[in-house]
Amino acid sequence: WPGWEDCAVPPARLGAYLRDFRALLAEHGLRGTPYGHFGDGCIHVRIDFDLITEAGVARFRRFSEETADLVVAHGGSLSGEHGDGQARAELLPRMYGDELVALFGRFKDLWDPVGGLNPGMLARPDRLDTNLRFSVLPKRPVDVEFGYPQDGGDFAGAVRRCVGVAKCR
C-alpha cells in the first residue's frame, strides 16, 4: 500500500520532525496519525491518499518527495525497519546522493548481469507512482447488497479503505 510508512529520524529529532510532518500534512490537505517505535525514532503513518484521480496521484507524489526531503533534513532514513523497496527507491538519491545510488546499479550489474533479480526496484527503480494499487479510472457506482455506512454507501470507497491491516472491518 503506498503511503508514507516506516521512516526513522534520530529520537532527539523526533519532536521537531513530527511538528514539521504535521505541517506538511496540513499543507497538502491530508490526515494521518503517526504511530510506531518512537523510542527508536521509527514512525508509521497511514494516510488515505486519493490514488484514483490524476490530481490525487500528483498530490501523493509531491507529498512523498517533500516528506523524503523533510526526513533527510532531520538526519533520518526513508526506511526504519522494513527496507527501501519499490515504495521508496525513487527517493533514495535524496538520502544517499546520486553517486552512491549509481554504485548500487553497478553492484547489481555485477551480481545480476541479466537483470532478473527484483527488476524495477532499488538500482533502476520504477517511478513511485507507477505501480499503485489503483489505476486512475472513472468512478462508477457499484450496486451491492450491503450499505457501507462508514463510506457513505460507496462500495469502491470501502474497498479503497481496506489496506490489509483490518481497517476495513
C-alpha atoms as a PDB file:
ATOM      1  CA  TRP A   1       0.000   0.000   0.000  1.00  0.00           C
ATOM      2  CA  PRO A   2       1.606   3.274  -0.991  1.00  0.00           C
ATOM      3  CA  GLY A   3       1.867   5.979   1.570  1.00  0.00           C
ATOM      4  CA  TRP A   4       4.327   7.452   3.994  1.00  0.00           C
ATOM      5  CA  GLU A   5       5.361   4.482   6.052  1.00  0.00           C
ATOM      6  CA  ASP A   6       8.360   3.434   8.125  1.00  0.00           C
ATOM      7  CA  CYS A   7      10.747   6.386   8.075  1.00  0.00           C
ATOM      8  CA  ALA A   8      13.046   6.958  11.031  1.00  0.00           C
ATOM      9  CA  VAL A   9      14.733  10.010  12.488  1.00  0.00           C
ATOM     10  CA  PRO A  10      17.137  10.286  15.411  1.00  0.00           C
ATOM     11  CA  PRO A  11      14.997  10.130  18.583  1.00  0.00           C
ATOM     12  CA  ALA A  12      16.328  13.520  19.678  1.00  0.00           C
ATOM     13  CA  ARG A  13      14.868  14.998  16.443  1.00  0.00           C
ATOM     14  CA  LEU A  14      11.513  13.191  16.633  1.00  0.00           C
ATOM     15  CA  GLY A  15       9.500  16.058  18.150  1.00  0.00           C
ATOM     16  CA  ALA A  16      10.739  18.587  15.602  1.00  0.00           C
ATOM     17  CA  TYR A  17      10.222  16.137  12.750  1.00  0.00           C
ATOM     18  CA  LEU A  18       6.645  15.362  13.842  1.00  0.00           C
ATOM     19  CA  ARG A  19       5.809  19.083  14.060  1.00  0.00           C
ATOM     20  CA  ASP A  20       7.165  19.649  10.561  1.00  0.00           C
ATOM     21  CA  PHE A  21       5.443  16.495   9.300  1.00  0.00           C
ATOM     22  CA  ARG A  22       2.077  17.652  10.690  1.00  0.00           C
ATOM     23  CA  ALA A  23       2.556  20.998   8.946  1.00  0.00           C
ATOM     24  CA  LEU A  24       3.291  19.195   5.674  1.00  0.00           C
ATOM     25  CA  LEU A  25       0.164  17.059   6.051  1.00  0.00           C
ATOM     26  CA  ALA A  26      -1.907  20.216   6.582  1.00  0.00           C
ATOM     27  CA  GLU A  27      -0.259  21.965   3.641  1.00  0.00           C
ATOM     28  CA  HIS A  28      -1.326  19.086   1.385  1.00  0.00           C
ATOM     29  CA  GLY A  29      -4.796  18.752   2.921  1.00  0.00           C
ATOM     30  CA  LEU A  30      -4.039  15.252   4.220  1.00  0.00           C
ATOM     31  CA  ARG A  31      -4.671  13.483   7.505  1.00  0.00           C
ATOM     32  CA  GLY A  32      -2.679  10.765   9.212  1.00  0.00           C
ATOM     33  CA  THR A  33      -1.855   9.701  12.725  1.00  0.00           C
ATOM     34  CA  PRO A  34       1.778   8.795  13.382  1.00  0.00           C
ATOM     35  CA  TYR A  35       2.493   5.733  15.477  1.00  0.00           C
ATOM     36  CA  GLY A  36       5.465   3.445  15.783  1.00  0.00           C
ATOM     37  CA  HIS A  37       8.566   2.815  17.808  1.00  0.00           C
ATOM     38  CA  PHE A  38       9.133   6.381  18.916  1.00  0.00           C
ATOM     39  CA  GLY A  39      11.929   5.437  21.313  1.00  0.00           C
ATOM     40  CA  ASP A  40      13.863   4.318  18.241  1.00  0.00           C
ATOM     41  CA  GLY A  41      12.627   7.226  16.117  1.00  0.00           C
ATOM     42  CA  CYS A  42      10.693   4.888  13.774  1.00  0.00           C
ATOM     43  CA  ILE A  43       7.406   6.311  12.513  1.00  0.00           C
ATOM     44  CA  HIS A  44       4.490   4.691  10.696  1.00  0.00           C
ATOM     45  CA  VAL A  45       1.597   6.688   9.241  1.00  0.00           C
ATOM     46  CA  ARG A  46      -1.476   5.506   7.370  1.00  0.00           C
ATOM     47  CA  ILE A  47      -2.660   8.227   5.024  1.00  0.00           C
ATOM     48  CA  ASP A  48      -5.734   7.776   2.867  1.00  0.00           C
ATOM     49  CA  PHE A  49      -4.293   9.162  -0.352  1.00  0.00           C
ATOM     50  CA  ASP A  50      -6.606   9.614  -3.321  1.00  0.00           C
ATOM     51  CA  LEU A  51      -4.924   7.266  -5.774  1.00  0.00           C
ATOM     52  CA  ILE A  52      -7.762   7.072  -8.290  1.00  0.00           C
ATOM     53  CA  THR A  53      -7.630  10.570  -9.763  1.00  0.00           C
ATOM     54  CA  GLU A  54      -4.761  12.246 -11.595  1.00  0.00           C
ATOM     55  CA  ALA A  55      -4.807  15.152  -9.139  1.00  0.00           C
ATOM     56  CA  GLY A  56      -4.692  12.742  -6.200  1.00  0.00           C
ATOM     57  CA  VAL A  57      -1.751  10.799  -7.633  1.00  0.00           C
ATOM     58  CA  ALA A  58       0.082  14.084  -8.303  1.00  0.00           C
ATOM     59  CA  ARG A  59      -0.515  15.143  -4.677  1.00  0.00           C
ATOM     60  CA  PHE A  60       0.756  11.737  -3.481  1.00  0.00           C
ATOM     61  CA  ARG A  61       3.961  12.247  -5.492  1.00  0.00           C
ATOM     62  CA  ARG A  62       4.537  15.828  -4.270  1.00  0.00           C
ATOM     63  CA  PHE A  63       3.882  14.843  -0.663  1.00  0.00           C
ATOM     64  CA  SER A  64       6.232  11.843  -0.893  1.00  0.00           C
ATOM     65  CA  GLU A  65       9.038  13.930  -2.393  1.00  0.00           C
ATOM     66  CA  GLU A  66       8.646  16.726   0.138  1.00  0.00           C
ATOM     67  CA  THR A  67       8.414  14.313   3.062  1.00  0.00           C
ATOM     68  CA  ALA A  68      11.544  12.490   1.896  1.00  0.00           C
ATOM     69  CA  ASP A  69      13.363  15.829   1.911  1.00  0.00           C
ATOM     70  CA  LEU A  70      11.986  16.518   5.392  1.00  0.00           C
ATOM     71  CA  VAL A  71      13.228  13.179   6.742  1.00  0.00           C
ATOM     72  CA  VAL A  72      16.685  13.787   5.286  1.00  0.00           C
ATOM     73  CA  ALA A  73      16.743  17.346   6.685  1.00  0.00           C
ATOM     74  CA  HIS A  74      16.173  15.849  10.136  1.00  0.00           C
ATOM     75  CA  GLY A  75      19.059  13.395   9.669  1.00  0.00           C
ATOM     76  CA  GLY A  76      16.753  10.436   9.157  1.00  0.00           C
ATOM     77  CA  SER A  77      16.304   7.406   6.954  1.00  0.00           C
ATOM     78  CA  LEU A  78      13.490   6.788   4.485  1.00  0.00           C
ATOM     79  CA  SER A  79      13.073   3.294   5.913  1.00  0.00           C
ATOM     80  CA  GLY A  80      13.448   2.418   9.549  1.00  0.00           C
ATOM     81  CA  GLU A  81      12.759  -1.292   9.722  1.00  0.00           C
ATOM     82  CA  HIS A  82      11.110  -2.648   6.581  1.00  0.00           C
ATOM     83  CA  GLY A  83      13.659  -1.785   3.899  1.00  0.00           C
ATOM     84  CA  ASP A  84      13.519   0.580   0.955  1.00  0.00           C
ATOM     85  CA  GLY A  85      11.892  -1.489  -1.771  1.00  0.00           C
ATOM     86  CA  GLN A  86       9.767  -0.182  -4.596  1.00  0.00           C
ATOM     87  CA  ALA A  87       7.813   2.281  -2.474  1.00  0.00           C
ATOM     88  CA  ARG A  88      10.873   4.419  -1.675  1.00  0.00           C
ATOM     89  CA  ALA A  89      13.534   3.513  -4.223  1.00  0.00           C
ATOM     90  CA  GLU A  90      12.980   6.527  -6.480  1.00  0.00           C
ATOM     91  CA  LEU A  91      13.569   8.756  -3.456  1.00  0.00           C
ATOM     92  CA  LEU A  92      16.885   7.169  -2.412  1.00  0.00           C
ATOM     93  CA  PRO A  93      19.086   9.737  -4.222  1.00  0.00           C
ATOM     94  CA  ARG A  94      17.655  12.344  -1.834  1.00  0.00           C
ATOM     95  CA  MET A  95      19.117  10.380   1.063  1.00  0.00           C
ATOM     96  CA  TYR A  96      22.248   8.744  -0.385  1.00  0.00           C
ATOM     97  CA  GLY A  97      23.074  11.072  -3.285  1.00  0.00           C
ATOM     98  CA  ASP A  98      23.231  10.268  -6.990  1.00  0.00           C
ATOM     99  CA  GLU A  99      26.777   8.901  -6.896  1.00  0.00           C
ATOM    100  CA  LEU A 100      26.099   6.238  -4.271  1.00  0.00           C
ATOM    101  CA  VAL A 101      22.818   5.214  -5.909  1.00  0.00           C
ATOM    102  CA  ALA A 102      24.724   4.809  -9.205  1.00  0.00           C
ATOM    103  CA  LEU A 103      27.076   2.455  -7.349  1.00  0.00           C
ATOM    104  CA  PHE A 104      24.035   0.410  -6.293  1.00  0.00           C
ATOM    105  CA  GLY A 105      23.359  -0.042 -10.015  1.00  0.00           C
ATOM    106  CA  ARG A 106      26.950  -1.067 -10.762  1.00  0.00           C
ATOM    107  CA  PHE A 107      26.874  -3.601  -7.931  1.00  0.00           C
ATOM    108  CA  LYS A 108      23.599  -5.043  -9.204  1.00  0.00           C
ATOM    109  CA  ASP A 109      25.021  -5.318 -12.725  1.00  0.00           C
ATOM    110  CA  LEU A 110      27.964  -7.335 -11.385  1.00  0.00           C
ATOM    111  CA  TRP A 111      25.832  -9.777  -9.419  1.00  0.00           C
ATOM    112  CA  ASP A 112      22.787  -9.825 -11.690  1.00  0.00           C
ATOM    113  CA  PRO A 113      24.022  -9.205 -15.249  1.00  0.00           C
ATOM    114  CA  VAL A 114      20.731 -10.293 -16.861  1.00  0.00           C
ATOM    115  CA  GLY A 115      18.636  -8.103 -14.546  1.00  0.00           C
ATOM    116  CA  GLY A 116      16.325 -10.896 -13.431  1.00  0.00           C
ATOM    117  CA  LEU A 117      16.515 -10.337  -9.682  1.00  0.00           C
ATOM    118  CA  ASN A 118      13.996  -7.787  -8.407  1.00  0.00           C
ATOM    119  CA  PRO A 119      13.768  -5.704 -11.600  1.00  0.00           C
ATOM    120  CA  GLY A 120      12.488  -2.158 -11.192  1.00  0.00           C
ATOM    121  CA  MET A 121      13.438  -1.952  -7.545  1.00  0.00           C
ATOM    122  CA  LEU A 122      16.488  -0.283  -5.982  1.00  0.00           C
ATOM    123  CA  ALA A 123      19.096   0.007  -8.734  1.00  0.00           C
ATOM    124  CA  ARG A 124      16.886   1.319 -11.536  1.00  0.00           C
ATOM    125  CA  PRO A 125      13.547   1.847  -9.851  1.00  0.00           C
ATOM    126  CA  ASP A 126      10.185   2.406 -11.380  1.00  0.00           C
ATOM    127  CA  ARG A 127       8.623   5.756 -10.520  1.00  0.00           C
ATOM    128  CA  LEU A 128       6.981   5.677  -7.104  1.00  0.00           C
ATOM    129  CA  ASP A 129       3.597   6.385  -8.686  1.00  0.00           C
ATOM    130  CA  THR A 130       3.891   3.752 -11.438  1.00  0.00           C
ATOM    131  CA  ASN A 131       2.607   0.607  -9.745  1.00  0.00           C
ATOM    132  CA  LEU A 132      -0.023   1.903  -7.388  1.00  0.00           C
ATOM    133  CA  ARG A 133      -2.709  -0.372  -6.044  1.00  0.00           C
ATOM    134  CA  PHE A 134      -5.348   1.510  -8.023  1.00  0.00           C
ATOM    135  CA  SER A 135      -5.431   2.942 -11.509  1.00  0.00           C
ATOM    136  CA  VAL A 136      -6.851   6.296 -12.471  1.00  0.00           C
ATOM    137  CA  LEU A 137     -10.291   5.266 -13.694  1.00  0.00           C
ATOM    138  CA  PRO A 138     -13.653   6.962 -13.978  1.00  0.00           C
ATOM    139  CA  LYS A 139     -15.616   6.486 -10.767  1.00  0.00           C
ATOM    140  CA  ARG A 140     -18.740   4.396 -11.295  1.00  0.00           C
ATOM    141  CA  PRO A 141     -21.148   3.295  -8.584  1.00  0.00           C
ATOM    142  CA  VAL A 142     -21.246  -0.408  -7.763  1.00  0.00           C
ATOM    143  CA  ASP A 143     -24.630  -1.851  -6.847  1.00  0.00           C
ATOM    144  CA  VAL A 144     -24.211  -4.123  -3.808  1.00  0.00           C
ATOM    145  CA  GLU A 145     -26.462  -5.509  -1.077  1.00  0.00           C
ATOM    146  CA  PHE A 146     -24.578  -4.010   1.883  1.00  0.00           C
ATOM    147  CA  GLY A 147     -24.939  -0.397   2.937  1.00  0.00           C
ATOM    148  CA  TYR A 148     -21.316   0.542   3.773  1.00  0.00           C
ATOM    149  CA  PRO A 149     -22.472   3.407   6.003  1.00  0.00           C
ATOM    150  CA  GLN A 150     -18.906   4.319   7.063  1.00  0.00           C
ATOM    151  CA  ASP A 151     -18.191   5.061   3.418  1.00  0.00           C
ATOM    152  CA  GLY A 152     -21.388   6.907   2.577  1.00  0.00           C
ATOM    153  CA  GLY A 153     -22.749   3.820   0.814  1.00  0.00           C
ATOM    154  CA  ASP A 154     -19.787   3.788  -1.578  1.00  0.00           C
ATOM    155  CA  PHE A 155     -18.540   0.212  -2.092  1.00  0.00           C
ATOM    156  CA  ALA A 156     -15.494   1.430  -4.024  1.00  0.00           C
ATOM    157  CA  GLY A 157     -14.650   3.709  -1.078  1.00  0.00           C
ATOM    158  CA  ALA A 158     -14.886   0.744   1.287  1.00  0.00           C
ATOM    159  CA  VAL A 159     -12.517  -1.248  -0.925  1.00  0.00           C
ATOM    160  CA  ARG A 160     -10.000   1.623  -1.050  1.00  0.00           C
ATOM    161  CA  ARG A 161     -10.110   1.860   2.745  1.00  0.00           C
ATOM    162  CA  CYS A 162      -9.063  -1.775   3.100  1.00  0.00           C
ATOM    163  CA  VAL A 163      -5.267  -1.662   3.254  1.00  0.00           C
ATOM    164  CA  GLY A 164      -4.651  -5.178   4.524  1.00  0.00           C
ATOM    165  CA  VAL A 165      -4.487  -4.295   8.218  1.00  0.00           C
ATOM    166  CA  ALA A 166      -8.174  -4.854   9.087  1.00  0.00           C
ATOM    167  CA  LYS A 167      -9.016  -1.161   8.671  1.00  0.00           C
ATOM    168  CA  CYS A 168     -11.982  -2.128   6.502  1.00  0.00           C
ATOM    169  CA  ARG A 169     -13.686  -4.396   9.052  1.00  0.00           C
END
